[in-house]
CSV table of C-alpha atoms in Angstrom, one decimal:
chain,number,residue,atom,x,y,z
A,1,UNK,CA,-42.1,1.1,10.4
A,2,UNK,CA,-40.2,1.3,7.0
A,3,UNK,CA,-38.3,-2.1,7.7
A,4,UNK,CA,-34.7,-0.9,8.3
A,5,UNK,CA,-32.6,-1.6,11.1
A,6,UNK,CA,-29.9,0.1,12.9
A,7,UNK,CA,-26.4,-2.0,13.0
A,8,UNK,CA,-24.2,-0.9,15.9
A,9,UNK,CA,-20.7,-0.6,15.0
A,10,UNK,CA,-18.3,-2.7,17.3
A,11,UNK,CA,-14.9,-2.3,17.5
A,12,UNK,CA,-12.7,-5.2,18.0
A,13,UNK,CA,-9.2,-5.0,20.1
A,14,UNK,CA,-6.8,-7.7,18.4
A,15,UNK,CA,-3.4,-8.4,19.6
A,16,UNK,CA,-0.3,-10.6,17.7
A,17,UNK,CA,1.3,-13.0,20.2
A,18,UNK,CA,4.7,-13.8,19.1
A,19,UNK,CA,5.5,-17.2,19.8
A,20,UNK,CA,9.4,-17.7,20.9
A,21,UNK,CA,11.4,-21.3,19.3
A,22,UNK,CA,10.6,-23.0,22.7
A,23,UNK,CA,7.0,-22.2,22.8
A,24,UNK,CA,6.9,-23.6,19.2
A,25,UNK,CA,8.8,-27.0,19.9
A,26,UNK,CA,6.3,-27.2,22.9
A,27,UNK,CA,3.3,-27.1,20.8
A,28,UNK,CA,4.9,-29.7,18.3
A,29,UNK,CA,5.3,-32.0,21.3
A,30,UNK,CA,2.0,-31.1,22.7
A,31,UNK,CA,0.4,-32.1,18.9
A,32,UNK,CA,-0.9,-28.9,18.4
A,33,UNK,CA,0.9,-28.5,14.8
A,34,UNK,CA,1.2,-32.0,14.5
A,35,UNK,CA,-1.0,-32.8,10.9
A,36,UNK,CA,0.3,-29.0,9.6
A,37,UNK,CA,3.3,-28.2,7.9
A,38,UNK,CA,4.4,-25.3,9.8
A,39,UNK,CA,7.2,-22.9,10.6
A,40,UNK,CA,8.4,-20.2,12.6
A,41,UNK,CA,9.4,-17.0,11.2
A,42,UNK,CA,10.1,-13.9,13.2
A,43,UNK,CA,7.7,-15.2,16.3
A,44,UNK,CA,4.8,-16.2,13.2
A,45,UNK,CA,3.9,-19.8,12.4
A,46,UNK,CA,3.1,-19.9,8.6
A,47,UNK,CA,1.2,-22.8,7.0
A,48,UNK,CA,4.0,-23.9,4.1
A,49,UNK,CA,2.7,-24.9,1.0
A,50,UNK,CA,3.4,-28.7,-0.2
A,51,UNK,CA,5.8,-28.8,-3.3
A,52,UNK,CA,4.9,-30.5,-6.4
């Protein structure tokens, strides 16, 4: 044995879900976003940054 090993390449199947304004206000009210400061932009929640 010469101490290499064979790594199998995997693929991985990822999907985007785009959330609609409901499904976002039901998540607020569900606590979900509650400690992040978030907002919804074209069906994406971003992470805002705090201002200085």
């Amino acid at each position: 044995m010469d101490g290499s090993k064979t790594i199998e390449k995997t693929e991985v199947s990822t999907q985007k879900h785009r959330f609609t304004v409901e499904e976002y206000h039901r998540m607020g009210e569900a606590g979900v976003l509650d400690e992040a400061r978030v907002e919804l932009i074209d069906g994406e929640i971003y992470t805002m940054l705090r201002q200085c």
